[in-house]
PDB file of C-alpha atoms and ligand atoms in Angstrom:
ATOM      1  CA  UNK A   1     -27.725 -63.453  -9.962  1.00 79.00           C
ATOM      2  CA  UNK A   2     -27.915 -63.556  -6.151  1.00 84.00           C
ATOM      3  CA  UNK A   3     -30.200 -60.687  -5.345  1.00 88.00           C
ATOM      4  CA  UNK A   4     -30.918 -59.170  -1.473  1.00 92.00           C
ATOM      5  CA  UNK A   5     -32.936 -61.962  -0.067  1.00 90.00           C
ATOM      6  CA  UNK A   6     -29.784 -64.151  -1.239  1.00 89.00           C
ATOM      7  CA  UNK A   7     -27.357 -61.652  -0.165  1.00 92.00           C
ATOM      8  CA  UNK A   8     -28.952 -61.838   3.532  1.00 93.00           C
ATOM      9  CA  UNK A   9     -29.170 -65.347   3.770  1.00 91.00           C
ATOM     10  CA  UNK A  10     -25.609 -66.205   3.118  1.00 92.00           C
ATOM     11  CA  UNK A  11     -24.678 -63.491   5.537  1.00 94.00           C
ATOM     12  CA  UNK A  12     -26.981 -65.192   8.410  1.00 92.00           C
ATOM     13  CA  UNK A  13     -25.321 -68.357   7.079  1.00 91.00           C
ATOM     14  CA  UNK A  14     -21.589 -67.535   7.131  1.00 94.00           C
ATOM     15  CA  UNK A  15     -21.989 -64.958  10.333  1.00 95.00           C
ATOM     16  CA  UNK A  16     -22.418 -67.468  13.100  1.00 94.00           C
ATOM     17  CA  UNK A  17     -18.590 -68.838  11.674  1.00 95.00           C
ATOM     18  CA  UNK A  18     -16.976 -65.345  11.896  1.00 97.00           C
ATOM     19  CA  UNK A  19     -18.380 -63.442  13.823  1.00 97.00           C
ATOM     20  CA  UNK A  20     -15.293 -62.528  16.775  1.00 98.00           C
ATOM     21  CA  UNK A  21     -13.233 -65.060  14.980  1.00 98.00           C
ATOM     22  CA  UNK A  22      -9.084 -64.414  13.955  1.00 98.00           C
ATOM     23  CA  UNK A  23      -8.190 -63.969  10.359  1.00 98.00           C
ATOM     24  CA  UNK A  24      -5.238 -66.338   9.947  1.00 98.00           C
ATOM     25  CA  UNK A  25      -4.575 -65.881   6.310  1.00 98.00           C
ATOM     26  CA  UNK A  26      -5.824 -65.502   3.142  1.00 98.00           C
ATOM     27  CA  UNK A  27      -6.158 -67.496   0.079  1.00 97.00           C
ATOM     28  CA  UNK A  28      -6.173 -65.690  -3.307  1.00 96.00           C
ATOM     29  CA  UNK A  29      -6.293 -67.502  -6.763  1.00 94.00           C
ATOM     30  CA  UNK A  30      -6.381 -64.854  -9.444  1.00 89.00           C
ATOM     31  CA  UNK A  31      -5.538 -61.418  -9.591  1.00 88.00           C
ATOM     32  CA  UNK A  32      -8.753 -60.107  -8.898  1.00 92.00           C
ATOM     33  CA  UNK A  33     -12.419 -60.116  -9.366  1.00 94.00           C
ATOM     34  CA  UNK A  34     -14.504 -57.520 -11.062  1.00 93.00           C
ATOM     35  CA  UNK A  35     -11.272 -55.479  -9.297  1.00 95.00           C
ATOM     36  CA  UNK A  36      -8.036 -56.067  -8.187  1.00 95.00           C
ATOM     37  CA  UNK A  37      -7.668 -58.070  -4.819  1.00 96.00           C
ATOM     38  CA  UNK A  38      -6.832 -55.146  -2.334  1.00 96.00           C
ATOM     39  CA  UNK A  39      -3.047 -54.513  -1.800  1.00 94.00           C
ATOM     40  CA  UNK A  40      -1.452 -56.714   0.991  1.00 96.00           C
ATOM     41  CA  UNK A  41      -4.593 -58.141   2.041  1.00 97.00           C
ATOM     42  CA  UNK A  42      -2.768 -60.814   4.250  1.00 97.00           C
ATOM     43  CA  UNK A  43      -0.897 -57.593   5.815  1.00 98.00           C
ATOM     44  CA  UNK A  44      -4.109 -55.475   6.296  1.00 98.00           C
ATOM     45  CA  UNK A  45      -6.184 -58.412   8.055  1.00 98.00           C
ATOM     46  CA  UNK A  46      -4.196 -61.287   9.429  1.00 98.00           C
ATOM     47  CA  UNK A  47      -4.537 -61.414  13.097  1.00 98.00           C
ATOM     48  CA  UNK A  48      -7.462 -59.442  13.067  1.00 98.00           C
ATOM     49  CA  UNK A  49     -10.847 -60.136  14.612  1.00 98.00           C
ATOM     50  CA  UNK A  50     -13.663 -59.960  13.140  1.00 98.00           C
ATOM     51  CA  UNK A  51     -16.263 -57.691  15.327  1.00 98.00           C
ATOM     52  CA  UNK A  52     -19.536 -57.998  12.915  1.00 98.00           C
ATOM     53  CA  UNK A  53     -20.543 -59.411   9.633  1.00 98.00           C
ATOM     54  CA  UNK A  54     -23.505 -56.656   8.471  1.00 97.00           C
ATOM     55  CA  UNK A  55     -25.305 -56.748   4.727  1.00 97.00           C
ATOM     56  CA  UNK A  56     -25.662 -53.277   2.720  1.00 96.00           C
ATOM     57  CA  UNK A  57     -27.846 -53.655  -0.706  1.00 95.00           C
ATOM     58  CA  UNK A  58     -25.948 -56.616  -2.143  1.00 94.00           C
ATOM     59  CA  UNK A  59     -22.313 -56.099  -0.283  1.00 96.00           C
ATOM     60  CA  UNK A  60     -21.831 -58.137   3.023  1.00 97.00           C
ATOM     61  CA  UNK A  61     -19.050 -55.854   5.480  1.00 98.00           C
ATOM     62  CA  UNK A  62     -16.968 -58.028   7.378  1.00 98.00           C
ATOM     63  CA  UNK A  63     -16.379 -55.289   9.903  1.00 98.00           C
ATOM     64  CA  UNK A  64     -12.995 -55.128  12.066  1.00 98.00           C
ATOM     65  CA  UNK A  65     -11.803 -52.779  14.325  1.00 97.00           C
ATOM     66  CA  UNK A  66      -9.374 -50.835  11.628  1.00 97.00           C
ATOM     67  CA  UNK A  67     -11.846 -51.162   8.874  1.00 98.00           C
ATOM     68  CA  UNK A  68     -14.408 -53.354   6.430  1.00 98.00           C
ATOM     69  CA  UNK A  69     -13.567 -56.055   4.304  1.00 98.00           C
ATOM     70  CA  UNK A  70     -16.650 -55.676   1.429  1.00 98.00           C
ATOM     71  CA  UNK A  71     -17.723 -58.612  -0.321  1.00 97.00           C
ATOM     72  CA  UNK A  72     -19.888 -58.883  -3.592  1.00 96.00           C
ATOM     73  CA  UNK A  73     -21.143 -61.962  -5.020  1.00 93.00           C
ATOM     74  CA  UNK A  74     -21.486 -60.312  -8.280  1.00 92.00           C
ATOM     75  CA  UNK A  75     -23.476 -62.752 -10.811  1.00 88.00           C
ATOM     76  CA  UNK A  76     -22.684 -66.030  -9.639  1.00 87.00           C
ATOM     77  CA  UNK A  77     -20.580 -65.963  -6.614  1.00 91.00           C
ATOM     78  CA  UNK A  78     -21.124 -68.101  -4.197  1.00 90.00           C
ATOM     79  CA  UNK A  79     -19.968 -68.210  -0.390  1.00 93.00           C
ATOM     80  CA  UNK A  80     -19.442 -71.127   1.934  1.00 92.00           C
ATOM     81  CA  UNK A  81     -17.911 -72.528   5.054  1.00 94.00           C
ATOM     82  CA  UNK A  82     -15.692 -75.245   4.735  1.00 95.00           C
ATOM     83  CA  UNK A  83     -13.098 -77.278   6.842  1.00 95.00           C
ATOM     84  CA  UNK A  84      -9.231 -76.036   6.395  1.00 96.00           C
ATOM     85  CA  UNK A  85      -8.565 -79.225   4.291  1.00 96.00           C
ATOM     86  CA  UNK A  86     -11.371 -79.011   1.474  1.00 95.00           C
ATOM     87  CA  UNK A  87      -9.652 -79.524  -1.923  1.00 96.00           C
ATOM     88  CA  UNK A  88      -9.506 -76.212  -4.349  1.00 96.00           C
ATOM     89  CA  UNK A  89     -12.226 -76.647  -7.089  1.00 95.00           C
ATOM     90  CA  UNK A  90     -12.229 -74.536 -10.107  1.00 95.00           C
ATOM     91  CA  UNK A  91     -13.349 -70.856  -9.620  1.00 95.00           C
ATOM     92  CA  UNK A  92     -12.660 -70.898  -5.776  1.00 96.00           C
ATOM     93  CA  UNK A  93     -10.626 -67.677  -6.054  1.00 96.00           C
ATOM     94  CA  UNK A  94     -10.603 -66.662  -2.494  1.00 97.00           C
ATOM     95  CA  UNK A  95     -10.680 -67.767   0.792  1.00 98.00           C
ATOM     96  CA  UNK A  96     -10.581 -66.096   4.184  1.00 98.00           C
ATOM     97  CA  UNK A  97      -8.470 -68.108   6.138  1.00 98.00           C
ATOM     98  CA  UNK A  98      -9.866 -68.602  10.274  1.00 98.00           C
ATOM     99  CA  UNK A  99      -8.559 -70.705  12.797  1.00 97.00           C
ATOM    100  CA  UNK A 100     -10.363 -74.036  12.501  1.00 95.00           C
ATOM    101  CA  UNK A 101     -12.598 -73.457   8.955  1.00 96.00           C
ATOM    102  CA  UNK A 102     -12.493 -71.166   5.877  1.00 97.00           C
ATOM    103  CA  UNK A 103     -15.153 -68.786   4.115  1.00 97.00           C
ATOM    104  CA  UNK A 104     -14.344 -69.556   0.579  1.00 96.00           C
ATOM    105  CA  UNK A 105     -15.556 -67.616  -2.442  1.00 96.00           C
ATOM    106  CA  UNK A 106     -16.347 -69.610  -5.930  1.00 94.00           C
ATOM    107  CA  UNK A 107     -17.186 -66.931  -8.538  1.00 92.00           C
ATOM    108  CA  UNK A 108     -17.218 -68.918 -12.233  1.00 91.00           C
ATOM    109  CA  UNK A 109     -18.217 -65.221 -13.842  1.00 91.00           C
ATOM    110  CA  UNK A 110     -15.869 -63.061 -11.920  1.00 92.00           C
ATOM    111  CA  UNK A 111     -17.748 -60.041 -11.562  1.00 93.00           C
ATOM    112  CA  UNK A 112     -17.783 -60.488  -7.721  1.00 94.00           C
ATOM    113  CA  UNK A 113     -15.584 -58.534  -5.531  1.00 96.00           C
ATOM    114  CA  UNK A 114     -13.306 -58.053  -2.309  1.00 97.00           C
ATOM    115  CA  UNK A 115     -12.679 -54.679  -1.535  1.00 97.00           C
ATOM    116  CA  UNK A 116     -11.276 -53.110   1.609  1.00 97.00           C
ATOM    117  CA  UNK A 117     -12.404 -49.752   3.472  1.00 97.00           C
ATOM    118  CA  UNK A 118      -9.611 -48.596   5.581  1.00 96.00           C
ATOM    119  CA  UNK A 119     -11.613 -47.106   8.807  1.00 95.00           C
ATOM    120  CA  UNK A 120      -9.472 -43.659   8.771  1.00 94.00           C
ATOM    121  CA  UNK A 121     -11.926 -42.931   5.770  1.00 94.00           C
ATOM    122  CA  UNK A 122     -15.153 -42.990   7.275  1.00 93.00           C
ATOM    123  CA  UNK A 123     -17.863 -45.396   7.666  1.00 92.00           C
ATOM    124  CA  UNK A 124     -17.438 -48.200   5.189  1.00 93.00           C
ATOM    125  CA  UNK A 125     -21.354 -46.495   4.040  1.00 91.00           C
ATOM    126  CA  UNK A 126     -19.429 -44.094   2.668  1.00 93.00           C
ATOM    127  CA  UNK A 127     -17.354 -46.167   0.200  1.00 95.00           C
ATOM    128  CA  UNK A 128     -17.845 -44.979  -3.489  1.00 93.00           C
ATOM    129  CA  UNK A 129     -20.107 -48.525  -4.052  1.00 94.00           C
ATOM    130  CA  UNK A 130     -22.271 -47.795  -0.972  1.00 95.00           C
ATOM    131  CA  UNK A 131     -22.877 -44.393  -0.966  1.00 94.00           C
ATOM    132  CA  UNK A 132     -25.623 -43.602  -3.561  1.00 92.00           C
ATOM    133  CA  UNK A 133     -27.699 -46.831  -2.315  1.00 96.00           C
ATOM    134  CA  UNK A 134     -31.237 -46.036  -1.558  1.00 97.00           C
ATOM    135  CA  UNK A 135     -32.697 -47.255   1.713  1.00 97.00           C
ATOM    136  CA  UNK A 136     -32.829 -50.843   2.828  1.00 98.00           C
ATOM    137  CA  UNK A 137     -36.444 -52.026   2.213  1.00 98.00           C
ATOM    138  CA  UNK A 138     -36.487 -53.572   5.770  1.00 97.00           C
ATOM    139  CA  UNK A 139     -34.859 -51.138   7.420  1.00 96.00           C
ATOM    140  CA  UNK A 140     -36.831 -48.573   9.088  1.00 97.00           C
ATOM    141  CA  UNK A 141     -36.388 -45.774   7.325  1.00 97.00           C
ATOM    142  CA  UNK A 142     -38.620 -47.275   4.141  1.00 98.00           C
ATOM    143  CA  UNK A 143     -42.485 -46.531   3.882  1.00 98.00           C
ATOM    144  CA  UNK A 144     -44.831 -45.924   1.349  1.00 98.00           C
ATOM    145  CA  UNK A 145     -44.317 -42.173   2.128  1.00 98.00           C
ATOM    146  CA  UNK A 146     -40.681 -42.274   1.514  1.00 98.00           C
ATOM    147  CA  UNK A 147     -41.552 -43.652  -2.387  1.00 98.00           C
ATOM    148  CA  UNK A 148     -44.032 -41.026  -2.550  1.00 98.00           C
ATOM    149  CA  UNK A 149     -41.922 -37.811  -1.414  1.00 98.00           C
ATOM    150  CA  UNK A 150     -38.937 -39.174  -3.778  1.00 98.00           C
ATOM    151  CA  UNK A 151     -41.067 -40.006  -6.835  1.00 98.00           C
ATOM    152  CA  UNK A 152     -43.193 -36.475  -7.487  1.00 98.00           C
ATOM    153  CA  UNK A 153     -40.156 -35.499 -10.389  1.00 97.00           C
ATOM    154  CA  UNK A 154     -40.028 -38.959 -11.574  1.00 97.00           C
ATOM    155  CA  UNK A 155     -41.839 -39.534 -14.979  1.00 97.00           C
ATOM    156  CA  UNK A 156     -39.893 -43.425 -15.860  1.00 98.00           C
ATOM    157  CA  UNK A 157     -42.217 -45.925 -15.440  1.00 98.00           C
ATOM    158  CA  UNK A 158     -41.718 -46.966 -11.412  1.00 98.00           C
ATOM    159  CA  UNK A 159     -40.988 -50.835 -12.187  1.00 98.00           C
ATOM    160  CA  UNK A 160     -37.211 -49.305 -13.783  1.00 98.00           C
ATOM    161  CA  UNK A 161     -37.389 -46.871 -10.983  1.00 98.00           C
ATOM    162  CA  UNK A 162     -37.678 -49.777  -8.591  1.00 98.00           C
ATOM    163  CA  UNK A 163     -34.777 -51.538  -9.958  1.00 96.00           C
ATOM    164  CA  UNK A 164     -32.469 -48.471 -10.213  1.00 95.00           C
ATOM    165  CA  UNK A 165     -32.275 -48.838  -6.319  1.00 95.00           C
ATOM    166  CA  UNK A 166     -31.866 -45.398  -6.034  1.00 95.00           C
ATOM    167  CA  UNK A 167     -34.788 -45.110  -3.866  1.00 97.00           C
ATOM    168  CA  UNK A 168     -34.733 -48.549  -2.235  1.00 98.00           C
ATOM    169  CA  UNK A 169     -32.273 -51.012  -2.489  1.00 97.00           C
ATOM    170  CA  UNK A 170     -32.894 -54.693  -3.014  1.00 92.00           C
ATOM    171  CA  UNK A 171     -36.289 -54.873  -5.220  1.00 94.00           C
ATOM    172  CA  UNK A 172     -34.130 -56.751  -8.292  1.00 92.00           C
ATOM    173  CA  UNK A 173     -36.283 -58.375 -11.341  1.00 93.00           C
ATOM    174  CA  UNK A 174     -38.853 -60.806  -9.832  1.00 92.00           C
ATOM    175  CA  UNK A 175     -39.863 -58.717  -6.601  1.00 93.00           C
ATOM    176  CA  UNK A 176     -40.092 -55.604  -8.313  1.00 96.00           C
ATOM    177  CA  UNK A 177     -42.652 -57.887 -10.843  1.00 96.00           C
ATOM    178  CA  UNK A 178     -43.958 -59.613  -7.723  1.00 96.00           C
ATOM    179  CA  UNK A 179     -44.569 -57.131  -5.586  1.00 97.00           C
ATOM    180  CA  UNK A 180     -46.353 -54.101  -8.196  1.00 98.00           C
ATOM    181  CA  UNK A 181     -48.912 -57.277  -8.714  1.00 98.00           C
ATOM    182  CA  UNK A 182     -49.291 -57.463  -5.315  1.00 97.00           C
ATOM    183  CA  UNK A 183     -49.966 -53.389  -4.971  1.00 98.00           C
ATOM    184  CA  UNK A 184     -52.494 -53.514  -7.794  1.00 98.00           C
ATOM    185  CA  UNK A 185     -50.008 -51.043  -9.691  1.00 98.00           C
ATOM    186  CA  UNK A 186     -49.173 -51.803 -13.418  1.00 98.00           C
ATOM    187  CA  UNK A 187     -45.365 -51.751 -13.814  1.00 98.00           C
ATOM    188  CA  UNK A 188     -46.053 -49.012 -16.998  1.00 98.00           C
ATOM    189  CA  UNK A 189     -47.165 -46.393 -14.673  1.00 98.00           C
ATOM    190  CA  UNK A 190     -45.058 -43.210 -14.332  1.00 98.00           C
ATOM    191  CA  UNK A 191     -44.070 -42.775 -11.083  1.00 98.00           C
ATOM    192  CA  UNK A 192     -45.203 -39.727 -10.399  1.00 98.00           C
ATOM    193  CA  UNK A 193     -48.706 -40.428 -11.469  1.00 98.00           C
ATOM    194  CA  UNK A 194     -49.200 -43.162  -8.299  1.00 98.00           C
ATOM    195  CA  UNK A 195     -50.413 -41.786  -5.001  1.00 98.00           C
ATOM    196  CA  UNK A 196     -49.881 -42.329  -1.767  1.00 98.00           C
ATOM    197  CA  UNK A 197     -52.211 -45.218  -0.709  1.00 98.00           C
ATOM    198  CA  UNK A 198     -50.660 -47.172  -3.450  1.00 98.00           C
ATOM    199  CA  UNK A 199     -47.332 -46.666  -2.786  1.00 98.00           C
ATOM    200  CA  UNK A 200     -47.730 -47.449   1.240  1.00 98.00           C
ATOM    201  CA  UNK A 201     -49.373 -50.921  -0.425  1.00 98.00           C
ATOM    202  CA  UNK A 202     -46.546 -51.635  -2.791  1.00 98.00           C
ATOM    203  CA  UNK A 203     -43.717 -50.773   0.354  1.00 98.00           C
ATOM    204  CA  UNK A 204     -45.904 -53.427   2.411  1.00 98.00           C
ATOM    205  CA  UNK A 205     -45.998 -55.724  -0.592  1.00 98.00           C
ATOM    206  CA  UNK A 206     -42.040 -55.671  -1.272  1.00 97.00           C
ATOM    207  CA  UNK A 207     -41.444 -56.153   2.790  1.00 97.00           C
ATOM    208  CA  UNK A 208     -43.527 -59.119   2.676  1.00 96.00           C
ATOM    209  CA  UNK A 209     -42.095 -60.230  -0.515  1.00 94.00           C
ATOM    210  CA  UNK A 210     -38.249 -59.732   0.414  1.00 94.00           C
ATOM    211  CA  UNK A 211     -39.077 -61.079   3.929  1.00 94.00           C
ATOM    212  CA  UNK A 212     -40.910 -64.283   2.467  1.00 91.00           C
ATOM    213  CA  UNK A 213     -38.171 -65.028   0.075  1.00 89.00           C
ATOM    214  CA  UNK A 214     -35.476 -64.498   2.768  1.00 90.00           C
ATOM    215  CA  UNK A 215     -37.590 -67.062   5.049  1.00 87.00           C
ATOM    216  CA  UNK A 216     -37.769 -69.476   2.317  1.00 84.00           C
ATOM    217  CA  UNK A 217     -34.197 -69.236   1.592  1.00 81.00           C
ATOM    218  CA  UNK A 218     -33.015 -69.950   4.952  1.00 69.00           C
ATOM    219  CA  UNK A 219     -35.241 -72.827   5.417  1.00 67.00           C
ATOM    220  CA  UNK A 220     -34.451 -74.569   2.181  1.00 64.00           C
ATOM    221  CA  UNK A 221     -30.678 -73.839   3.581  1.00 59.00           C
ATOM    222  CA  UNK A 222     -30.077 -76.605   6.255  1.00 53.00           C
ATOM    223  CA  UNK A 223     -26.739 -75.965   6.359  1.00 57.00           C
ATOM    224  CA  UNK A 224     -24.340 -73.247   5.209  1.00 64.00           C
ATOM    225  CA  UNK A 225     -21.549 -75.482   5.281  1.00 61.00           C
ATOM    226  CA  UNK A 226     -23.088 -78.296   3.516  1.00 55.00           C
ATOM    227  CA  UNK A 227     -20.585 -78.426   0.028  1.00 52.00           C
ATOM    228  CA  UNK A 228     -24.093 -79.164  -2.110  1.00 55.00           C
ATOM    229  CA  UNK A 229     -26.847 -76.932  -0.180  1.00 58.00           C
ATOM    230  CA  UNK A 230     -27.895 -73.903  -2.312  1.00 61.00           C
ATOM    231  CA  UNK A 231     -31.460 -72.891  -1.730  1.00 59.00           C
ATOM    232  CA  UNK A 232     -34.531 -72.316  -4.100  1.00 59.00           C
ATOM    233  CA  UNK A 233     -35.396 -68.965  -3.502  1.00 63.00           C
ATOM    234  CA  UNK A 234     -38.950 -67.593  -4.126  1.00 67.00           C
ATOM    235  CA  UNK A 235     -40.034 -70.621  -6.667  1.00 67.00           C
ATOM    236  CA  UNK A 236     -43.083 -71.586  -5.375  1.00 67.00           C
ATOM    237  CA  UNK A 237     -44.939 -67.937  -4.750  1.00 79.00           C
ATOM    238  CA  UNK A 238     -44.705 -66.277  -7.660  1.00 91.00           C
ATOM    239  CA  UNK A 239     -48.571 -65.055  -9.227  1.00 96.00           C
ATOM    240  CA  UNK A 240     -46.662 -63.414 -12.221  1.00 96.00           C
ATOM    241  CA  UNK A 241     -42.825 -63.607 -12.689  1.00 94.00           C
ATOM    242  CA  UNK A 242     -42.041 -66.419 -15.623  1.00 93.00           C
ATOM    243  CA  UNK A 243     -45.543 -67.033 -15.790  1.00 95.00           C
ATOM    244  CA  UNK A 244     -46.365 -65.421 -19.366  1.00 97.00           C
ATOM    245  CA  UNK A 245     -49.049 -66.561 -20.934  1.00 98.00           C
ATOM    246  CA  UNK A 246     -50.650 -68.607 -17.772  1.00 97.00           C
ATOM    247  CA  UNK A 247     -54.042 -67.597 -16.151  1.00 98.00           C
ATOM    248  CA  UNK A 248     -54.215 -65.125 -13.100  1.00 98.00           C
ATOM    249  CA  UNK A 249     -53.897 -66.793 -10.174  1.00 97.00           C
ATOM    250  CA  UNK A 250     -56.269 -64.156  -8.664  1.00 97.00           C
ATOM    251  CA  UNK A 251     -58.906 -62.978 -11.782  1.00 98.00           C
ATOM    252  CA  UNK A 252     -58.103 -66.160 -14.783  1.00 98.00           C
ATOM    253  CA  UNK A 253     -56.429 -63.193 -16.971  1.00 98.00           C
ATOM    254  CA  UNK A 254     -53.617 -64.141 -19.451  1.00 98.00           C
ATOM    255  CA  UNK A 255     -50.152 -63.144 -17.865  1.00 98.00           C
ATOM    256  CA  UNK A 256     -49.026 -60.953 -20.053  1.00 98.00           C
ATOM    257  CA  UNK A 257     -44.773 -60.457 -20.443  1.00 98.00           C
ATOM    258  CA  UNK A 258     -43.561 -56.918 -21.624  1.00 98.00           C
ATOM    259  CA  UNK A 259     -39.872 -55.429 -22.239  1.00 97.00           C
ATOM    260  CA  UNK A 260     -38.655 -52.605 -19.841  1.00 97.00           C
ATOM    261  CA  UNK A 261     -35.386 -51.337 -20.159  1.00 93.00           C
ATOM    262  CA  UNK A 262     -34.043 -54.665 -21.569  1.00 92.00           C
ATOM    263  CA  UNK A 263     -35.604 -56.742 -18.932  1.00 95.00           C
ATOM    264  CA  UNK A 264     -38.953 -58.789 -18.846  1.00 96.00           C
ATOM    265  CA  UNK A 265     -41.504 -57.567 -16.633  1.00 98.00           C
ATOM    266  CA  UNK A 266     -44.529 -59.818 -15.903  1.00 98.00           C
ATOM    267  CA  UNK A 267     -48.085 -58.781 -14.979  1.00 98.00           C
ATOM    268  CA  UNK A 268     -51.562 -59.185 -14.971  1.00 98.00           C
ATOM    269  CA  UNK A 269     -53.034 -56.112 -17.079  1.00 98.00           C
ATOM    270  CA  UNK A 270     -56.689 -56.677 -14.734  1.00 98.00           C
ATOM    271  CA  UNK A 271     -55.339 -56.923 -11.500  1.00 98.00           C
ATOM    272  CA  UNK A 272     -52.805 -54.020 -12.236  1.00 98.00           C
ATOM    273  CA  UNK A 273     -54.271 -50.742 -13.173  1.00 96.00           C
TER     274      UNK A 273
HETATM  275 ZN1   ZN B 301     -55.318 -60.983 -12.422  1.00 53.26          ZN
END
């Protein structure tokens, strides 16, 4: 599933091809995604500029002057750039249509989407998807204090209240694993029991995390309109994620592999108290 670090490298990717470009048309192959295409899409955004292509969470907003076109790759959508003439594969179920190439969305799962917030309604934050979103975990209003203040209720272990992204967006399976092994802080511990110097070291540990895989991702990414290029994201830095069973990188320990909340969470039960 294409989590943030993903997420921000196809926008970087597609952005330099839309950004203050005309929509000449769209292309849509199936009814809908996860939803329904928007009503009259054509209508609502042919002939339209496109003023900014901006990332919140997982949702790139294709902003124009009269509203957002929202775009979610859901759990195996894929965006590229291609030239006007490339041939429809299966699962390319929409394209947005500029004047010289197309952004073209191949989703074989379907639980992407394309949603449209009409401007009259606010900041396209305040859409029903958006607005409950924690903070962005590179933006500036995230900090080690910010976990602290919101956690003091919070008894669930914090690696499920890391992946709720109520608090902070963006810390999905691996970094949540990645980054509490980085902080020292076993991924059992209730959230309310971990103090402040440990939570400003696990905000600095999923920064450095999101912003490494995010570095990787666009450097393994040569080109965003290349038909075949689809990065490796975070393979080759991981001390505990997939790793059960394999010595510590740091201490020797077994890695050991637990359930939370139906997902696996991998640590190192020395190196994380
Ligand atoms: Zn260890």
């Amino acid at each position: 599933m294409p989590e943030l670090p993903e997420v921000e490298v196809t926008r970087r990717g597609v952005a330099p091809y839309l950004d203050g470009k005309v929509v000449v048309g769209v292309a849509l192959r199936a009814e809908g995604l996860r939803w329904p295409f928007p009503a009259d899409l054509a209508g609502k955004i042919t002939g339209r500029t496109i003023r900014a292509v901006k990332r919140r969470g997982k949702y790139l907003l294709l902003e124009f002057d009269h509203g957002t076109l929202i775009v979610h790759l859901g759990m195996s959508g894929h965006l590229q750039i291609l030239p006007l003439s490339a041939p429809v594969k299966k699962h390319d179920h929409f394209d947005l249509v500029l004047e010289d190439k197309l952004m073209r969305l191949n989703d074989p799962r379907r639980f992407g989407a394309v949603l449209w917030h009409e401007r009259g309604k606010g900041a396209a934050e305040s859409h029903v998807l958006l607005s409950s979103l924690g903070v962005e975990p590179l933006g500036t209003e995230f900090s080690g204090k910010l976990l602290y203040r919101n956690t003091r209720n919070r008894k669930s272990a914090i690696k499920q209240v890391l992946l709720s992204g109520r608090i902070v967006v963006g810390v999905g399976n691996i970094y949540a694993s990645e980054s509490l092994f980085q902080a020292g802080i076993n991924p059992e511990t209730p959230a309310n029991r971990i103090g402040l110097a440990r939570y400003e070291r696990l905000a600095q540990a999923i920064r450095s995390i999101l912003t490494t895989a995010i570095e990787q991702g666009g450097s393994t990414l040569r080109d965003f309109s290349d038909p075949d290029g689809r990065p490796g994201y975070f393979q080759n830095s991981r001390f505990v994620y997939d790793r059960a069973g394999q010595p510590c990188l740091i201490c020797g320990n077994t890695i050991s592999q637990i359930r939370q909340g139906q997902r696996s969470t991998f640590f190192c039960a020395n190196c994380q108290k």
